[in-house]
Amino acid sequence: MTKPYVRLDKNNAAVLLVDHQTGLLSLVRDIDPDKFKNNVLALADLATYFKLPTILTTSFETGPNGPLVPELKAQFPDAPYIARPGNINAWDNEDFVKAVKATGKKQLIIAGVVTEVCVAFPALSALEEGFEVFVVTDASGTFNEITRHSAWDRMSQAGAQLMTWFGVACELHRDWRNDIEGLGNLFSNHIPDYRNLMTSFNKMSSK
Amino acid sequence: MTKPYVRLDKNNAAVLLVDHQTGLLSLVRDIDPDKFKNNVLALADLATYFKLPTILTTSFETGPNGPLVPELKAQFPDAPYIARPGNINAWDNEDFVKAVKATGKKQLIIAGVVTEVCVAFPALSALEEGFEVFVVTDASGTFNEITRHSAWDRMSQAGAQLMTWFGVACELHRDWRNDIEGLGNLFSNHIPDYRNLMTSFNKMSSK
Amino acid sequence: MTKPYVRLDKNNAAVLLVDHQTGLLSLVRDIDPDKFKNNVLALADLATYFKLPTILTTSFETGPNGPLVPELKAQFPDAPYIARPGNINAWDNEDFVKAVKATGKKQLIIAGVVTEVCVAFPALSALEEGFEVFVVTDASGTFNEITRHSAWDRMSQAGAQLMTWFGVACELHRDWRNDIEGLGNLFSNHIPDYRNLMTSFNKMSSK
Amino acid sequence: MTKPYVRLDKNNAAVLLVDHQTGLLSLVRDIDPDKFKNNVLALADLATYFKLPTILTTSFETGPNGPLVPELKAQFPDAPYIARPGNINAWDNEDFVKAVKATGKKQLIIAGVVTEVCVAFPALSALEEGFEVFVVTDASGTFNEITRHSAWDRMSQAGAQLMTWFGVACELHRDWRNDIEGLGNLFSNHIPDYRNLMTSFNKMSSK
Amino acid sequence: MTKPYVRLDKNNAAVLLVDHQTGLLSLVRDIDPDKFKNNVLALADLATYFKLPTILTTSFETGPNGPLVPELKAQFPDAPYIARPGNINAWDNEDFVKAVKATGKKQLIIAGVVTEVCVAFPALSALEEGFEVFVVTDASGTFNEITRHSAWDRMSQAGAQLMTWFGVACELHRDWRNDIEGLGNLFSNHIPDYRNLMTSFNKMSSK
Amino acid sequence: MTKPYVRLDKNNAAVLLVDHQTGLLSLVRDIDPDKFKNNVLALADLATYFKLPTILTTSFETGPNGPLVPELKAQFPDAPYIARPGNINAWDNEDFVKAVKATGKKQLIIAGVVTEVCVAFPALSALEEGFEVFVVTDASGTFNEITRHSAWDRMSQAGAQLMTWFGVACELHRDWRNDIEGLGNLFSNHIPDYRNLMTSFNKMSSK
Amino acid sequence: MTKPYVRLDKNNAAVLLVDHQTGLLSLVRDIDPDKFKNNVLALADLATYFKLPTILTTSFETGPNGPLVPELKAQFPDAPYIARPGNINAWDNEDFVKAVKATGKKQLIIAGVVTEVCVAFPALSALEEGFEVFVVTDASGTFNEITRHSAWDRMSQAGAQLMTWFGVACELHRDWRNDIEGLGNLFSNHIPDYRNLMTSFNKMSSK
Amino acid sequence: MTKPYVRLDKNNAAVLLVDHQTGLLSLVRDIDPDKFKNNVLALADLATYFKLPTILTTSFETGPNGPLVPELKAQFPDAPYIARPGNINAWDNEDFVKAVKATGKKQLIIAGVVTEVCVAFPALSALEEGFEVFVVTDASGTFNEITRHSAWDRMSQAGAQLMTWFGVACELHRDWRNDIEGLGNLFSNHIPDYRNLMTSFNKMSSK
């Protein structure tokens, strides 16, 4: 009756950022824009911090969907960047799947816009091929709570694990002693409450 | 440990619109009426666009439940139309099941009013007979969030996949290149934010 | 891959009303009191209407939990009434289980206060003994949404089906033609929107 | 088709309180602070009342995460107290696991801050090792509803049972007659509505 | 700097029930239907109980707006009943104003559907003519919270007092000793929590 | 102590539609996009229906703010259209004020995006110049509820009246008999619930 | 155009606690019970701390309304205690008004259950007699948000100032230097977040 | 009947930032922390951009309230900085009032933590002395919606104008042509949706 704990391993995980484009972002209404922007950038920062291979992809970026948000492009200048000419499910694009497989990783951390399409479709495809899939729910956005919860249910029933960027960072890091300052900075930059704790603490410590 | 991706296929799917009647619609309070109307018409439009066989059915339309909303009748003038004389579960009606089977499709996209009865009952019956069932949650309405989430749980546990009209359209279309204008129009007509993106884009492009 | 549809059958179902007591009701805060009262009475009315064997039980009714709400006592004067001297899980009470088994039914429709205790405990016990369990979520109340959703998840994962009184009534009735007036009255008495539809309809019909 | 009822047993259960630290508590925003404090103390009180072995653990308590809330330290002066030097998942800490195993219990009741990390990680680890895991959802807190529901889904799919402190208390107690006053006091101290019922009742009884 | 307390006086108040019609009620979505129905009937019951002159009026009741809800017609068989042939603002109808003035009262208690039209328009007209206006906000319904709060603001700024049926009943009654049983019954019939208090109390008192 | 009822008069009112531009609309998050689009078009339709002089204005429409939504341009081809070169407050633009004054009306019905700027600024300016100002709250949108309620409070305290499109239409129309079909069409096109009432009614009437 | 700041003065203020009775408290549903209990006790503690004359009153405490919550009785053993025999508005009771006037204070801090009756009625009466009235909104409870906001509007328009217990404490205290420890204790006992700040601070300070 | 428009003037306005301290910020729960941080920094940026004299003040910054958030200190290195030794109302501190008056401005833009104390108290004091007060509601935070709305009502009734940072920026700027790039940058840095509009626009423009 035991259940294996399928746990994120920084040596075996890649990050897929799907369709965080300036036009599509105007469709996201299940998370406030300030918070959503912060979550996406936090996920990008943790990918960089843990040196996870990261793949960027966009859908139709020359049309109304708009370009990838410049922050992501700037942060991953050397990452594979697949501007899909038309495939809605990124997994239907050979270049994308090749790039994923080229990482040699078995764990895929996926986030994107909108959740029920750009995240759910490749997540379901990857599960079918035997990958372990971790959806970053708070770095994925969609129209409203009905679309969100329908998408979550579909992915969860298919075996994807629902996580958030903070949980992903913690599960990858394992132990603060691996690098206290690094993880602390990541949290301080993306969690105002944590930054406040650190400021208060440092002020007291320096007395 | 892999899980097959049961994916909508436009050559193998039919749409069932169950009991979107003018009286019953006054019972729907888990979605705002403007949004709900838009979702139902979007589902109808995608059924037409993808040329999916569509079946209409009503419950007791000569009583207080009221007639089918005229827009649906107008849009599918040649669709099988089963005015059930009394069966609450549409699947208990032989004509309805015959119409479904006559489509020769194995994937059923179901929406209706109210979710826990008019959607859930035929969904559970169809699952029992081996159909693949996709519930369009945002084109299905009910009394409140308790009834909605109870119905979703029952259907999901039985194997139905919860989707929304936008996800259905995207999964059926597969690739923008199959028809950019067609899908764009569908989105523009039913997603104000997307229409705005297109208007801005076209204005700029025409300069 | 098919999934059997475990469907309510009026010839094989019993109703268990657990601890709807005047004191305990003050603990219910996840549903508004007007609506909750209506839901409980609707469930009682449908039990009567479908002539389902019904069992009443209370916990410590001589203490602060208070007496059973008088409406339920009045409606089921001849129902087995088990005033449990102390068992929190009704299923731990032999008289209660005997009463359930004496009905000879295999389907149990359960509602009570509070959801995570008075409903969940006997539901889990009954599932263990092979009963088919249908929880009436909107006639069961508890402290808040956290307790509600935790309880729903526990019961759903164990195999209980989550339903609401309206869905229960419809699944039991099967076909309006079995008794149009009876079902119409039930709805009219407990769904103001439906009553309004009927009033408008009757006014027009009588012209 | 029956499903065993994995039921809390006061002779076979231990309580794990993970990282209820003064700094980390400022991150909890999915439950109001008054209510959250009350839930955590209620869980502590029931652990004491049922004499369940209880284990305290903290993460980096000399840093910004802050010390354990003093009430918990005071209430369990003799409990194993593992101040983890860096492991984020308490189960990665050998002393913690030793302490858990030293209790000889197979049922683990877990609560902590934040839910998706400090609760979910040891819960998943414990499930993998064959423990029966009961998450006390309302004594566990996190950033928002997205993080909460993602964490709940991950734990529930892995086999953890989601409960709340009130349900835990009731399932452990089994029968009011085991100690009416004790359980009544526990409820009176942590449920204002129940306290009011008791006050009204006692006033009337003393007439 | 003192401010006169314009207080309801049962000898100087009349009740105006505007357009509680079966069709129009389907437009009310800012209050749940169970609760709204209860509030309207509570207002009707208090009008009867305090013997306040009551005036019924409807708008276009032979069209889609539907007939007056039968309960109100039944409860006030002898009340002036003005079926307005077309005036949207009831105060534009001479018969209605005549009926109001014939009561000889200076305080008007108004409720209706929808708030920003059927309530606000006559309220503003009555204020202009020097009446003291008390809006029963919870027996008045409208499309959503935006329309509700806009209407409340307009009426409040013009001098109307916003009250709810319970406050109206209490301000009219002044002193329980005027009739304990009468007021108790009114509350018991329309406030489930209060009914429960009374049931518990009576049970204890009869011991 | 009486208060004059400052009432909309179709012979003395003009409509100002301020900055409903495709880019700015992506900022609106206090109303769902489906509903907001419907409200704006309903206001446009009532302006046309009542033949109210209507003025269109935009801010920086060649930049990221985007063009006016095409539906409004199409509906008022001959209306004054002031593409402001930079003034944020439309009232700071001489052409705009000239256009307003050229209507000869004293009542201004204003809606726009975003509420606290494009609506509030000209509303406050117009009040200062002695106009009667009616804000159409549900055809005006902004970032969130904090910005909305702050803007409403500022305008209300300055003397603007907060209304919604439905109230505006009803106050302008005064009496159904002025044109039953016209007003009915307006409602049917923009209120799904009302359309359903009419469909049910017409079906019955035609029997 | 200046506006006098009517400011609480600890030498000129009295506290009125109206009808916080165990039965009536079950009617309060606009604030969670844990939080509400905390707010009421915080107000009691600040009254004690600032040595403000405090008056207790109850309505019909021998009936279903139930006795005063024992904590308040215990905290103010020598306070005037007016068990009103029937007056709903406490100000209609001569003994109560005498007790208020006997304090010699001109500023009245009022809280009670339910807001629109037990708070609003005496507040409006006191304003009429020239008292300065400060309503403690978060120590006053009622049925729902409609009743709350209606009551707030009525009181605010009549000149009452809406405050919360924290604001009252701060405005009375004026300067931390008057007693740092005393105010700190008050906050620590009733604001878990503040207690956590103090615990973290003290831990660091003691290093 | 006209009402003067009291309008922000960049030559006559000063900004007061009150008690945005790392400890106190953990008390803010009526706005999400990501959004709140953004709003406060946006207000700081606009103060810098419009070269408004800005005054910083803190309460007890050596105690648990914690230090001023470092970003504000860094942004206004030369601003008057009043670390109040104990006055809760900043206006009770002579140095603070001197600093305010030394600016020579008559319009005060105030934000702070917590709204009902640190903002409301100096706002009411300033109004009493004849200043024009503009409260930046979305850069001010507090415990919950009850405290927020109580504070807003008190300030609004006393004559303060409720605004948000975006409205303040727009009212100060008056005309885009004064500096398109500067205002655009301000918006781009603090409104993700606006940044996306600009990115899409620039991408298109550069083609």
mmCIF file with all atom_site columns, N, CA, C and O in Angstrom, chain D residues 72-89:
data_model
loop_
_atom_site.group_PDB
_atom_site.id
_atom_site.type_symbol
_atom_site.label_atom_id
_atom_site.label_alt_id
_atom_site.label_comp_id
_atom_site.label_asym_id
_atom_site.label_entity_id
_atom_site.label_seq_id
_atom_site.pdbx_PDB_ins_code
_atom_site.Cartn_x
_atom_site.Cartn_y
_atom_site.Cartn_z
_atom_site.occupancy
_atom_site.B_iso_or_equiv
_atom_site.pdbx_formal_charge
_atom_site.auth_seq_id
_atom_site.auth_comp_id
_atom_site.auth_asym_id
_atom_site.auth_atom_id
_atom_site.pdbx_PDB_model_num
ATOM 1  N N  . LEU D 1 72 ? 3.733  26.398 21.917 1.00 0.00 ? 72 LEU D N  1
ATOM 2  C CA . LEU D 1 72 ? 3.963  24.974 21.621 1.00 0.00 ? 72 LEU D CA 1
ATOM 3  C C  . LEU D 1 72 ? 5.107  24.417 22.449 1.00 0.00 ? 72 LEU D C  1
ATOM 4  O O  . LEU D 1 72 ? 5.048  23.300 22.955 1.00 0.00 ? 72 LEU D O  1
ATOM 5  N N  . LYS D 1 73 ? 6.139  25.206 22.565 1.00 0.00 ? 73 LYS D N  1
ATOM 6  C CA . LYS D 1 73 ? 7.277  24.764 23.373 1.00 0.00 ? 73 LYS D CA 1
ATOM 7  C C  . LYS D 1 73 ? 6.829  24.526 24.815 1.00 0.00 ? 73 LYS D C  1
ATOM 8  O O  . LYS D 1 73 ? 7.203  23.546 25.449 1.00 0.00 ? 73 LYS D O  1
ATOM 9  N N  . ALA D 1 74 ? 6.032  25.441 25.314 1.00 0.00 ? 74 ALA D N  1
ATOM 10 C CA . ALA D 1 74 ? 5.572  25.328 26.704 1.00 0.00 ? 74 ALA D CA 1
ATOM 11 C C  . ALA D 1 74 ? 4.664  24.115 26.896 1.00 0.00 ? 74 ALA D C  1
ATOM 12 O O  . ALA D 1 74 ? 4.683  23.471 27.950 1.00 0.00 ? 74 ALA D O  1
ATOM 13 N N  . GLN D 1 75 ? 3.887  23.818 25.887 1.00 0.00 ? 75 GLN D N  1
ATOM 14 C CA . GLN D 1 75 ? 2.914  22.747 26.053 1.00 0.00 ? 75 GLN D CA 1
ATOM 15 C C  . GLN D 1 75 ? 3.539  21.358 25.973 1.00 0.00 ? 75 GLN D C  1
ATOM 16 O O  . GLN D 1 75 ? 3.009  20.404 26.553 1.00 0.00 ? 75 GLN D O  1
ATOM 17 N N  . PHE D 1 76 ? 4.650  21.261 25.260 1.00 0.00 ? 76 PHE D N  1
ATOM 18 C CA . PHE D 1 76 ? 5.293  19.950 25.104 1.00 0.00 ? 76 PHE D CA 1
ATOM 19 C C  . PHE D 1 76 ? 6.739  20.011 25.573 1.00 0.00 ? 76 PHE D C  1
ATOM 20 O O  . PHE D 1 76 ? 7.673  19.828 24.782 1.00 0.00 ? 76 PHE D O  1
ATOM 21 N N  . PRO D 1 77 ? 6.941  20.284 26.849 1.00 0.00 ? 77 PRO D N  1
ATOM 22 C CA . PRO D 1 77 ? 8.309  20.496 27.331 1.00 0.00 ? 77 PRO D CA 1
ATOM 23 C C  . PRO D 1 77 ? 9.185  19.255 27.183 1.00 0.00 ? 77 PRO D C  1
ATOM 24 O O  . PRO D 1 77 ? 10.404 19.375 27.050 1.00 0.00 ? 77 PRO D O  1
ATOM 25 N N  . ASP D 1 78 ? 8.588  18.092 27.174 1.00 0.00 ? 78 ASP D N  1
ATOM 26 C CA . ASP D 1 78 ? 9.386  16.866 27.132 1.00 0.00 ? 78 ASP D CA 1
ATOM 27 C C  . ASP D 1 78 ? 9.357  16.194 25.765 1.00 0.00 ? 78 ASP D C  1
ATOM 28 O O  . ASP D 1 78 ? 9.885  15.088 25.593 1.00 0.00 ? 78 ASP D O  1
ATOM 29 N N  . ALA D 1 79 ? 8.737  16.835 24.823 1.00 0.00 ? 79 ALA D N  1
ATOM 30 C CA . ALA D 1 79 ? 8.644  16.214 23.499 1.00 0.00 ? 79 ALA D CA 1
ATOM 31 C C  . ALA D 1 79 ? 9.997  16.283 22.796 1.00 0.00 ? 79 ALA D C  1
ATOM 32 O O  . ALA D 1 79 ? 10.788 17.197 23.028 1.00 0.00 ? 79 ALA D O  1
ATOM 33 N N  . PRO D 1 80 ? 10.267 15.303 21.937 1.00 0.00 ? 80 PRO D N  1
ATOM 34 C CA . PRO D 1 80 ? 11.447 15.414 21.082 1.00 0.00 ? 80 PRO D CA 1
ATOM 35 C C  . PRO D 1 80 ? 11.351 16.731 20.307 1.00 0.00 ? 80 PRO D C  1
ATOM 36 O O  . PRO D 1 80 ? 10.276 17.068 19.803 1.00 0.00 ? 80 PRO D O  1
ATOM 37 N N  . TYR D 1 81 ? 12.461 17.415 20.281 1.00 0.00 ? 81 TYR D N  1
ATOM 38 C CA . TYR D 1 81 ? 12.454 18.734 19.632 1.00 0.00 ? 81 TYR D CA 1
ATOM 39 C C  . TYR D 1 81 ? 13.653 18.756 18.706 1.00 0.00 ? 81 TYR D C  1
ATOM 40 O O  . TYR D 1 81 ? 14.793 18.814 19.169 1.00 0.00 ? 81 TYR D O  1
ATOM 41 N N  . ILE D 1 82 ? 13.405 18.680 17.410 1.00 0.00 ? 82 ILE D N  1
ATOM 42 C CA . ILE D 1 82 ? 14.485 18.608 16.455 1.00 0.00 ? 82 ILE D CA 1
ATOM 43 C C  . ILE D 1 82 ? 14.621 19.943 15.722 1.00 0.00 ? 82 ILE D C  1
ATOM 44 O O  . ILE D 1 82 ? 13.809 20.269 14.848 1.00 0.00 ? 82 ILE D O  1
ATOM 45 N N  . ALA D 1 83 ? 15.632 20.701 16.128 1.00 0.00 ? 83 ALA D N  1
ATOM 46 C CA . ALA D 1 83 ? 15.921 21.952 15.427 1.00 0.00 ? 83 ALA D CA 1
ATOM 47 C C  . ALA D 1 83 ? 16.817 21.596 14.248 1.00 0.00 ? 83 ALA D C  1
ATOM 48 O O  . ALA D 1 83 ? 18.014 21.439 14.389 1.00 0.00 ? 83 ALA D O  1
ATOM 49 N N  . ARG D 1 84 ? 16.176 21.463 13.085 1.00 0.00 ? 84 ARG D N  1
ATOM 50 C CA . ARG D 1 84 ? 16.928 20.982 11.927 1.00 0.00 ? 84 ARG D CA 1
ATOM 51 C C  . ARG D 1 84 ? 17.955 22.026 11.487 1.00 0.00 ? 84 ARG D C  1
ATOM 52 O O  . ARG D 1 84 ? 17.620 23.192 11.308 1.00 0.00 ? 84 ARG D O  1
ATOM 53 N N  . PRO D 1 85 ? 19.167 21.575 11.277 1.00 0.00 ? 85 PRO D N  1
ATOM 54 C CA . PRO D 1 85 ? 20.207 22.529 10.898 1.00 0.00 ? 85 PRO D CA 1
ATOM 55 C C  . PRO D 1 85 ? 20.082 22.984 9.447  1.00 0.00 ? 85 PRO D C  1
ATOM 56 O O  . PRO D 1 85 ? 20.697 23.948 9.057  1.00 0.00 ? 85 PRO D O  1
ATOM 57 N N  . GLY D 1 86 ? 19.263 22.335 8.641  1.00 0.00 ? 86 GLY D N  1
ATOM 58 C CA . GLY D 1 86 ? 19.202 22.764 7.253  1.00 0.00 ? 86 GLY D CA 1
ATOM 59 C C  . GLY D 1 86 ? 18.239 21.983 6.385  1.00 0.00 ? 86 GLY D C  1
ATOM 60 O O  . GLY D 1 86 ? 17.728 22.509 5.397  1.00 0.00 ? 86 GLY D O  1
ATOM 61 N N  . ASN D 1 87 ? 17.910 20.749 6.766  1.00 0.00 ? 87 ASN D N  1
ATOM 62 C CA . ASN D 1 87 ? 17.033 19.943 5.914  1.00 0.00 ? 87 ASN D CA 1
ATOM 63 C C  . ASN D 1 87 ? 15.671 20.623 5.795  1.00 0.00 ? 87 ASN D C  1
ATOM 64 O O  . ASN D 1 87 ? 15.033 20.937 6.805  1.00 0.00 ? 87 ASN D O  1
ATOM 65 N N  . ILE D 1 88 ? 15.224 20.783 4.583  1.00 0.00 ? 88 ILE D N  1
ATOM 66 C CA . ILE D 1 88 ? 13.910 21.410 4.386  1.00 0.00 ? 88 ILE D CA 1
ATOM 67 C C  . ILE D 1 88 ? 12.823 20.388 4.657  1.00 0.00 ? 88 ILE D C  1
ATOM 68 O O  . ILE D 1 88 ? 11.871 20.661 5.374  1.00 0.00 ? 88 ILE D O  1
ATOM 69 N N  . ASN D 1 89 ? 12.970 19.199 4.101  1.00 0.00 ? 89 ASN D N  1
ATOM 70 C CA . ASN D 1 89 ? 12.045 18.105 4.394  1.00 0.00 ? 89 ASN D CA 1
ATOM 71 C C  . ASN D 1 89 ? 12.467 17.497 5.726  1.00 0.00 ? 89 ASN D C  1
ATOM 72 O O  . ASN D 1 89 ? 13.563 16.936 5.845  1.00 0.00 ? 89 ASN D O  1
#
